[in-house]
Amino acid sequence: PDVRTTRTYLFDGACVTVDFDLDDAASASLLVELDSALSFQPRDELVDRLDRFARGDASAAQASGRVAQPRARRLAFVFPGQGGQWVGMARELLAREPAFRATLERADAALRLMVDWSLLAQLQADPGDAAFRLDDIAVLQPVLAAVEIALAELWRAYGIEPAAVVGHSMGEAAAACVSGALTLDDALSIVCQRSRLMRRTSGQGAMAMVELSADEAEARVSSHAGRLTVAVHNGPRSTVVSGEPDAVRELAAALEADGVFCRLVKVDVASHGPQMDPLVPELVASLEGLAAGPSGIPLYSTVTGARAAGESLDAAYWGRNLRERVRFHETVAAMQADGIDGFIEMSPHPVLLPA
């Protein structure tokens, strides 16, 4: 790369990348072991010394600089909804990461008391195998939730602790578990009950991600006489509509004709919309007695768009989680206002990156 921007050096097997500040031609910064920075003036002196040292001139290592500790990042773990699945997900981590495997083994044991299939067997199965059921939403969503929780435990095993957590749609149960507000058993039970009910509507709905603001999306769906709704608000120009399959396809075709990006989501249900209304009472009833507790890690709700007390995640909350709009954009804004400045998605494949 251009010496005015970055240059990478190899010293005794350690790779060091130097960033040169283009806004100040008289200075440069050298990152050292990821935990400190040396500032030099003039910049050309640093470039010259590094080049000489890389060629073996030991005298060039005699340099002085100001050491400054970088500001610690405040990271949030993000738990997405459905969409990041792929055949073969988690297999490599199961084989080589003890913390990841231990979490999935605990989840597998918990799920065996709730369902007639094995989490670990599903992760090893391929399409065409007699055991393969990941094409069933009532199997897929609990599997994804367990994988997301295991990924969080893997990051933590490597010393990365979240300053906050947030979930998207079904991912809220995984986030609540990692925050400490829900036990692993309760989080998986919520996802099992939720997805079991959603399976009744399989084939009756569709969803599409569109590059429109929430207001623009509302205007577009208003002409479809209740057949469509704005289900998710992911970003300033990222929304998801849900509804009847024919209506979703009609909207997608119209948007494409107008040059607006639109992509169908890999689901056959219309969550976060009117099709969920008949399911909500039964979901709430099935979760009666759910005892959520305080969260040890700050937890943000994409139902309310704000920080939530763990104790508020009662059965009625999960009914709202299924039916109401996912307010991810508003929630991220609230988190940033509270000082969160980095987000790590707990997913086998990025889902929320475009948001």
CSV table of C-alpha atoms in Angstrom, one decimal:
chain,number,residue,atom,x,y,z
A,1,PRO,CA,0.0,0.0,0.0
A,2,ASP,CA,0.9,3.7,-0.3
A,3,VAL,CA,3.5,4.6,2.3
A,4,ARG,CA,1.4,7.6,3.2
A,5,THR,CA,-1.4,5.3,4.5
A,6,THR,CA,-0.2,2.0,5.9
A,7,ARG,CA,2.8,-0.2,5.8
A,8,THR,CA,3.2,-3.7,7.3
A,9,TYR,CA,6.5,-5.0,8.8
A,10,LEU,CA,7.5,-8.4,10.1
A,11,PHE,CA,9.7,-8.3,13.2
A,12,ASP,CA,10.8,-11.7,14.8
A,13,GLY,CA,7.6,-13.3,13.5
A,14,ALA,CA,5.3,-10.5,14.7
A,15,CYS,CA,3.3,-8.6,12.1
A,16,VAL,CA,3.1,-4.9,12.8
A,17,THR,CA,0.9,-2.6,10.7
A,18,VAL,CA,1.7,1.1,10.8
A,19,ASP,CA,-1.1,3.6,10.2
A,20,PHE,CA,0.0,7.1,8.9
A,21,ASP,CA,-2.4,9.9,9.7
A,22,LEU,CA,-3.2,11.6,6.4
A,23,ASP,CA,-4.8,14.5,8.2
A,24,ASP,CA,-1.5,15.5,9.7
A,25,ALA,CA,1.4,15.1,7.4
A,26,ALA,CA,3.8,15.8,10.2
A,27,SER,CA,2.9,12.9,12.5
A,28,ALA,CA,2.3,9.2,12.5
A,29,SER,CA,1.2,6.5,14.9
A,30,LEU,CA,2.6,3.0,15.4
A,31,LEU,CA,0.4,0.5,17.1
A,32,VAL,CA,2.4,-1.8,19.5
A,33,GLU,CA,1.0,-5.2,20.6
A,34,LEU,CA,-2.5,-3.8,20.2
A,35,ASP,CA,-2.5,-2.1,23.6
A,36,SER,CA,-0.5,1.1,23.1
A,37,ALA,CA,0.5,3.6,20.4
A,38,LEU,CA,3.7,5.6,19.8
A,39,SER,CA,3.3,9.0,18.1
A,40,PHE,CA,6.2,10.4,16.2
A,41,GLN,CA,7.0,13.8,14.7
A,42,PRO,CA,7.9,14.2,11.9
A,43,ARG,CA,6.3,11.3,10.2
A,44,ASP,CA,9.1,10.8,7.8
A,45,GLU,CA,11.4,10.0,10.7
A,46,LEU,CA,9.3,7.0,11.6
A,47,VAL,CA,9.1,5.8,8.0
A,48,ASP,CA,12.8,6.0,7.6
A,49,ARG,CA,13.6,4.3,10.9
A,50,LEU,CA,11.2,1.4,10.3
A,51,ASP,CA,12.5,0.9,6.8
A,52,ARG,CA,16.1,0.8,8.1
A,53,PHE,CA,15.2,-1.5,11.0
A,54,ALA,CA,13.4,-3.9,8.6
A,55,ARG,CA,16.6,-4.1,6.5
A,56,GLY,CA,18.6,-5.1,9.7
A,57,ASP,CA,19.9,-1.7,10.9
A,58,ALA,CA,19.7,-2.2,14.7
A,59,SER,CA,20.6,1.5,15.4
A,60,ALA,CA,17.3,2.5,13.8
A,61,ALA,CA,15.4,0.9,16.7
A,62,GLN,CA,16.6,3.7,19.0
A,63,ALA,CA,13.6,5.9,18.9
A,64,SER,CA,11.4,7.7,21.4
A,65,GLY,CA,7.8,8.5,21.3
A,66,ARG,CA,4.7,9.3,23.4
A,67,VAL,CA,2.8,6.2,24.6
A,68,ALA,CA,-1.0,6.6,24.7
A,69,GLN,CA,-3.4,4.0,25.9
A,70,PRO,CA,-6.4,3.6,23.5
A,71,ARG,CA,-9.9,4.0,24.8
A,72,ALA,CA,-11.5,0.7,25.6
A,73,ARG,CA,-14.3,-0.3,23.2
A,74,ARG,CA,-17.8,-1.0,24.7
A,75,LEU,CA,-19.0,-3.9,22.7
A,76,ALA,CA,-22.4,-5.4,22.4
A,77,PHE,CA,-23.3,-8.9,21.4
A,78,VAL,CA,-26.1,-9.0,18.8
A,79,PHE,CA,-28.3,-12.1,18.4
A,80,PRO,CA,-30.2,-12.2,15.1
A,81,GLY,CA,-33.4,-13.9,14.1
A,82,GLN,CA,-33.7,-16.6,11.4
A,83,GLY,CA,-31.7,-16.3,8.2
A,84,GLY,CA,-28.1,-17.1,9.1
A,85,GLN,CA,-28.4,-20.9,8.8
A,86,TRP,CA,-26.4,-23.1,6.5
A,87,VAL,CA,-25.8,-26.8,6.2
A,88,GLY,CA,-22.6,-27.6,8.1
A,89,MET,CA,-22.8,-24.6,10.5
A,90,ALA,CA,-21.1,-25.1,13.8
A,91,ARG,CA,-19.4,-28.4,12.9
A,92,GLU,CA,-15.8,-27.1,12.9
A,93,LEU,CA,-16.3,-25.2,16.2
A,94,LEU,CA,-17.9,-28.3,17.7
A,95,ALA,CA,-14.8,-30.3,16.9
A,96,ARG,CA,-12.2,-27.8,18.1
A,97,GLU,CA,-13.6,-25.4,20.6
A,98,PRO,CA,-14.4,-26.9,24.1
A,99,ALA,CA,-16.5,-23.9,25.4
A,100,PHE,CA,-18.6,-23.9,22.3
A,101,ARG,CA,-19.2,-27.7,22.4
A,102,ALA,CA,-19.9,-27.7,26.2
A,103,THR,CA,-22.6,-25.1,25.7
A,104,LEU,CA,-24.2,-27.0,22.9
A,105,GLU,CA,-24.1,-30.2,24.9
A,106,ARG,CA,-26.0,-28.5,27.7
A,107,ALA,CA,-28.5,-27.1,25.2
A,108,ASP,CA,-28.9,-30.6,23.6
A,109,ALA,CA,-29.6,-32.1,27.1
A,110,ALA,CA,-32.2,-29.4,27.8
A,111,LEU,CA,-33.9,-29.7,24.4
A,112,ARG,CA,-34.3,-33.5,24.7
A,113,LEU,CA,-36.8,-32.8,27.5
A,114,MET,CA,-38.8,-30.6,25.1
A,115,VAL,CA,-38.6,-32.1,21.6
A,116,ASP,CA,-38.2,-35.4,19.8
A,117,TRP,CA,-35.0,-34.6,18.0
A,118,SER,CA,-31.3,-34.0,19.0
A,119,LEU,CA,-29.6,-30.7,18.5
A,120,LEU,CA,-26.2,-32.3,18.0
A,121,ALA,CA,-27.6,-34.7,15.5
A,122,GLN,CA,-29.2,-31.9,13.5
A,123,LEU,CA,-26.0,-30.0,13.3
A,124,GLN,CA,-24.3,-33.1,11.8
A,125,ALA,CA,-27.1,-34.1,9.4
A,126,ASP,CA,-27.2,-33.3,5.7
A,127,PRO,CA,-30.2,-32.9,3.4
A,128,GLY,CA,-31.3,-36.3,2.4
A,129,ASP,CA,-30.4,-37.9,5.7
A,130,ALA,CA,-33.2,-39.5,7.6
A,131,ALA,CA,-32.4,-37.3,10.6
A,132,PHE,CA,-32.3,-34.0,8.7
A,133,ARG,CA,-35.1,-31.6,9.9
A,134,LEU,CA,-33.5,-28.2,9.6
A,135,ASP,CA,-36.1,-27.3,6.9
A,136,ASP,CA,-38.7,-27.3,9.7
A,137,ILE,CA,-39.0,-24.0,11.4
A,138,ALA,CA,-39.8,-25.7,14.8
A,139,VAL,CA,-36.4,-27.4,14.6
A,140,LEU,CA,-34.4,-24.7,12.9
A,141,GLN,CA,-35.2,-21.8,15.3
A,142,PRO,CA,-34.2,-23.7,18.5
A,143,VAL,CA,-31.0,-24.9,16.8
A,144,LEU,CA,-30.1,-21.4,15.8
A,145,ALA,CA,-30.8,-20.0,19.3
A,146,ALA,CA,-28.5,-22.7,20.8
A,147,VAL,CA,-25.8,-21.9,18.3
A,148,GLU,CA,-26.0,-18.2,19.0
A,149,ILE,CA,-25.7,-18.8,22.8
A,150,ALA,CA,-22.7,-21.1,22.2
A,151,LEU,CA,-21.0,-18.5,20.0
A,152,ALA,CA,-21.4,-15.9,22.8
A,153,GLU,CA,-19.8,-18.3,25.3
A,154,LEU,CA,-17.0,-18.9,22.9
A,155,TRP,CA,-16.2,-15.2,22.6
A,156,ARG,CA,-16.4,-15.0,26.4
A,157,ALA,CA,-14.0,-17.9,26.7
A,158,TYR,CA,-11.5,-15.9,24.7
A,159,GLY,CA,-11.9,-13.0,27.1
A,160,ILE,CA,-14.3,-10.8,25.1
A,161,GLU,CA,-17.1,-9.7,27.5
A,162,PRO,CA,-20.1,-7.7,26.2
A,163,ALA,CA,-21.0,-4.4,27.7
A,164,ALA,CA,-24.6,-5.0,26.5
A,165,VAL,CA,-26.7,-7.5,24.6
A,166,VAL,CA,-29.5,-7.1,22.1
A,167,GLY,CA,-31.6,-9.6,20.2
A,168,HIS,CA,-33.6,-9.5,17.0
A,169,SER,CA,-36.9,-11.4,16.8
A,170,MET,CA,-36.3,-14.9,18.1
A,171,GLY,CA,-32.7,-13.8,18.9
A,172,GLU,CA,-34.1,-11.9,21.9
A,173,ALA,CA,-34.4,-15.2,23.8
A,174,ALA,CA,-30.7,-15.9,23.2
A,175,ALA,CA,-29.8,-12.4,24.3
A,176,ALA,CA,-31.8,-12.7,27.4
A,177,CYS,CA,-30.1,-16.0,28.3
A,178,VAL,CA,-26.6,-14.5,27.8
A,179,SER,CA,-27.6,-11.4,29.9
A,180,GLY,CA,-28.5,-13.7,32.8
A,181,ALA,CA,-32.2,-12.7,32.7
A,182,LEU,CA,-33.3,-16.2,31.5
A,183,THR,CA,-31.9,-19.7,32.2
A,184,LEU,CA,-30.7,-21.7,29.2
A,185,ASP,CA,-33.7,-24.0,29.6
A,186,ASP,CA,-36.2,-21.1,29.7
A,187,ALA,CA,-34.7,-19.4,26.7
A,188,LEU,CA,-34.8,-22.6,24.6
A,189,SER,CA,-38.4,-23.3,25.8
A,190,ILE,CA,-39.5,-19.9,24.6
A,191,VAL,CA,-38.0,-20.5,21.1
A,192,CYS,CA,-39.5,-24.0,21.0
A,193,GLN,CA,-43.0,-22.9,21.9
A,194,ARG,CA,-42.8,-19.9,19.6
A,195,SER,CA,-41.5,-21.8,16.5
A,196,ARG,CA,-43.9,-24.7,17.2
A,197,LEU,CA,-46.8,-22.3,16.9
A,198,MET,CA,-45.3,-20.5,13.9
A,199,ARG,CA,-45.1,-23.8,12.1
A,200,ARG,CA,-48.9,-23.8,11.8
A,201,THR,CA,-48.6,-20.8,9.4
A,202,SER,CA,-45.8,-22.2,7.3
A,203,GLY,CA,-46.5,-21.6,3.6
A,204,GLN,CA,-49.0,-18.9,4.4
A,205,GLY,CA,-46.6,-16.0,4.6
A,206,ALA,CA,-43.5,-14.4,3.2
A,207,MET,CA,-41.0,-11.6,4.1
A,208,ALA,CA,-38.8,-9.3,2.1
A,209,MET,CA,-36.0,-7.0,3.0
A,210,VAL,CA,-36.4,-3.6,1.2
A,211,GLU,CA,-34.1,-0.6,0.9
A,212,LEU,CA,-36.7,1.9,2.1
A,213,SER,CA,-37.1,4.0,5.2
A,214,ALA,CA,-39.8,2.9,7.6
A,215,ASP,CA,-42.0,5.8,6.4
A,216,GLU,CA,-41.5,4.9,2.8
A,217,ALA,CA,-42.2,1.3,3.4
A,218,GLU,CA,-45.4,2.2,5.3
A,219,ALA,CA,-46.5,4.2,2.2
A,220,ARG,CA,-45.8,1.2,-0.1
A,221,VAL,CA,-47.7,-1.4,2.0
A,222,SER,CA,-50.7,0.9,2.6
A,223,SER,CA,-52.0,0.1,-0.9
A,224,HIS,CA,-52.2,-3.6,-0.3
A,225,ALA,CA,-55.3,-3.5,1.9
A,226,GLY,CA,-53.9,-5.1,5.0
A,227,ARG,CA,-52.2,-7.9,3.2
A,228,LEU,CA,-48.7,-6.5,4.1
A,229,THR,CA,-47.2,-4.9,7.1
A,230,VAL,CA,-43.8,-3.3,8.0
A,231,ALA,CA,-42.5,-6.0,10.3
A,232,VAL,CA,-38.9,-4.9,10.9
A,233,HIS,CA,-37.0,-1.6,11.0
A,234,ASN,CA,-33.4,-2.5,10.7
A,235,GLY,CA,-31.8,0.8,9.6
A,236,PRO,CA,-32.3,4.2,8.1
A,237,ARG,CA,-33.0,2.6,4.8
A,238,SER,CA,-33.5,-1.0,5.7
A,239,THR,CA,-36.9,-2.5,6.5
A,240,VAL,CA,-38.6,-5.8,6.2
A,241,VAL,CA,-42.2,-6.3,5.1
A,242,SER,CA,-44.2,-9.4,5.8
A,243,GLY,CA,-47.6,-10.7,4.7
A,244,GLU,CA,-49.3,-12.9,2.1
A,245,PRO,CA,-46.8,-14.5,-0.3
A,246,ASP,CA,-48.6,-13.1,-3.4
A,247,ALA,CA,-48.6,-9.6,-2.0
A,248,VAL,CA,-45.0,-9.8,-1.0
A,249,ARG,CA,-44.0,-10.9,-4.5
A,250,GLU,CA,-46.2,-8.1,-6.1
A,251,LEU,CA,-44.4,-5.5,-3.9
A,252,ALA,CA,-41.0,-7.0,-4.8
A,253,ALA,CA,-41.8,-6.7,-8.5
A,254,ALA,CA,-43.0,-3.1,-8.2
A,255,LEU,CA,-39.9,-2.1,-6.2
A,256,GLU,CA,-37.6,-3.8,-8.7
A,257,ALA,CA,-39.3,-1.9,-11.5
A,258,ASP,CA,-38.7,1.3,-9.6
A,259,GLY,CA,-35.0,0.5,-9.1
A,260,VAL,CA,-35.4,-0.2,-5.3
A,261,PHE,CA,-33.4,-3.0,-3.9
A,262,CYS,CA,-35.6,-5.9,-2.5
A,263,ARG,CA,-34.7,-9.4,-1.5
A,264,LEU,CA,-36.9,-12.2,-0.2
A,265,VAL,CA,-36.0,-13.6,3.2
A,266,LYS,CA,-35.6,-17.3,3.7
A,267,VAL,CA,-38.8,-17.9,5.6
A,268,ASP,CA,-42.3,-19.1,4.7
A,269,VAL,CA,-44.1,-17.3,7.6
A,270,ALA,CA,-45.2,-13.7,8.1
A,271,SER,CA,-43.9,-13.0,11.6
A,272,HIS,CA,-44.3,-9.6,13.3
A,273,GLY,CA,-47.6,-9.0,11.6
A,274,PRO,CA,-51.4,-9.8,11.7
A,275,GLN,CA,-50.9,-13.5,10.8
A,276,MET,CA,-49.4,-13.9,14.3
A,277,ASP,CA,-52.4,-12.5,16.1
A,278,PRO,CA,-54.2,-16.0,16.5
A,279,LEU,CA,-50.9,-17.4,17.9
A,280,VAL,CA,-50.2,-14.9,20.6
A,281,PRO,CA,-52.7,-16.0,23.3
A,282,GLU,CA,-51.6,-19.6,23.1
A,283,LEU,CA,-47.9,-18.6,23.3
A,284,VAL,CA,-48.5,-16.4,26.3
A,285,ALA,CA,-50.5,-19.2,28.0
A,286,SER,CA,-47.8,-21.8,27.2
A,287,LEU,CA,-45.2,-19.6,29.0
A,288,GLU,CA,-47.3,-18.9,32.1
A,289,GLY,CA,-45.2,-19.0,35.2
A,290,LEU,CA,-42.0,-17.9,33.3
A,291,ALA,CA,-39.8,-16.3,35.9
A,292,ALA,CA,-37.3,-14.0,34.3
A,293,GLY,CA,-34.8,-12.4,36.6
A,294,PRO,CA,-32.5,-9.4,36.6
A,295,SER,CA,-29.8,-9.2,33.9
A,296,GLY,CA,-26.2,-9.2,34.9
A,297,ILE,CA,-25.4,-7.6,31.5
A,298,PRO,CA,-27.4,-4.6,30.2
A,299,LEU,CA,-30.1,-5.9,28.0
A,300,TYR,CA,-31.8,-3.9,25.2
A,301,SER,CA,-35.3,-4.7,23.8
A,302,THR,CA,-36.1,-4.5,20.2
A,303,VAL,CA,-39.8,-4.6,21.1
A,304,THR,CA,-39.6,-1.3,23.0
A,305,GLY,CA,-36.4,0.2,21.4
A,306,ALA,CA,-34.8,0.8,24.8
A,307,ARG,CA,-33.0,-0.8,27.7
A,308,ALA,CA,-35.1,-3.4,29.5
A,309,ALA,CA,-35.2,-4.8,33.0
A,310,GLY,CA,-34.7,-8.6,32.9
A,311,GLU,CA,-37.7,-9.0,35.1
A,312,SER,CA,-40.0,-7.5,32.4
A,313,LEU,CA,-39.5,-10.4,30.1
A,314,ASP,CA,-42.6,-12.3,31.2
A,315,ALA,CA,-44.9,-14.4,29.1
A,316,ALA,CA,-46.8,-11.3,27.8
A,317,TYR,CA,-43.5,-9.8,26.6
A,318,TRP,CA,-42.8,-12.8,24.4
A,319,GLY,CA,-46.3,-12.5,22.9
A,320,ARG,CA,-45.3,-9.0,21.9
A,321,ASN,CA,-42.0,-10.2,20.6
A,322,LEU,CA,-43.8,-12.5,18.1
A,323,ARG,CA,-46.4,-10.0,17.0
A,324,GLU,CA,-44.9,-6.5,17.1
A,325,ARG,CA,-42.5,-4.7,14.8
A,326,VAL,CA,-38.8,-5.4,15.5
A,327,ARG,CA,-37.4,-1.9,16.3
A,328,PHE,CA,-33.7,-2.8,15.8
A,329,HIS,CA,-32.8,0.6,14.3
A,330,GLU,CA,-34.2,2.5,17.3
A,331,THR,CA,-32.6,0.1,19.7
A,332,VAL,CA,-29.1,0.4,18.2
A,333,ALA,CA,-29.5,4.2,18.4
A,334,ALA,CA,-30.3,4.0,22.1
A,335,MET,CA,-27.3,1.7,22.7
A,336,GLN,CA,-25.0,4.1,20.9
A,337,ALA,CA,-26.4,7.0,23.0
A,338,ASP,CA,-25.5,5.0,26.0
A,339,GLY,CA,-21.9,4.6,24.9
A,340,ILE,CA,-21.9,1.3,23.0
A,341,ASP,CA,-19.5,1.7,20.1
A,342,GLY,CA,-19.1,-1.8,18.6
A,343,PHE,CA,-21.4,-4.7,17.7
A,344,ILE,CA,-20.5,-8.4,17.2
A,345,GLU,CA,-23.1,-10.5,15.6
A,346,MET,CA,-23.6,-14.0,17.2
A,347,SER,CA,-24.6,-15.8,14.1
A,348,PRO,CA,-23.3,-18.7,11.9
A,349,HIS,CA,-23.5,-16.2,9.0
A,350,PRO,CA,-24.0,-12.4,9.1
A,351,VAL,CA,-27.7,-11.4,8.9
A,352,LEU,CA,-27.8,-7.9,10.3
A,353,LEU,CA,-24.6,-6.5,8.7
A,354,PRO,CA,-26.6,-4.6,6.0
A,355,ALA,CA,-28.5,-2.8,8.9
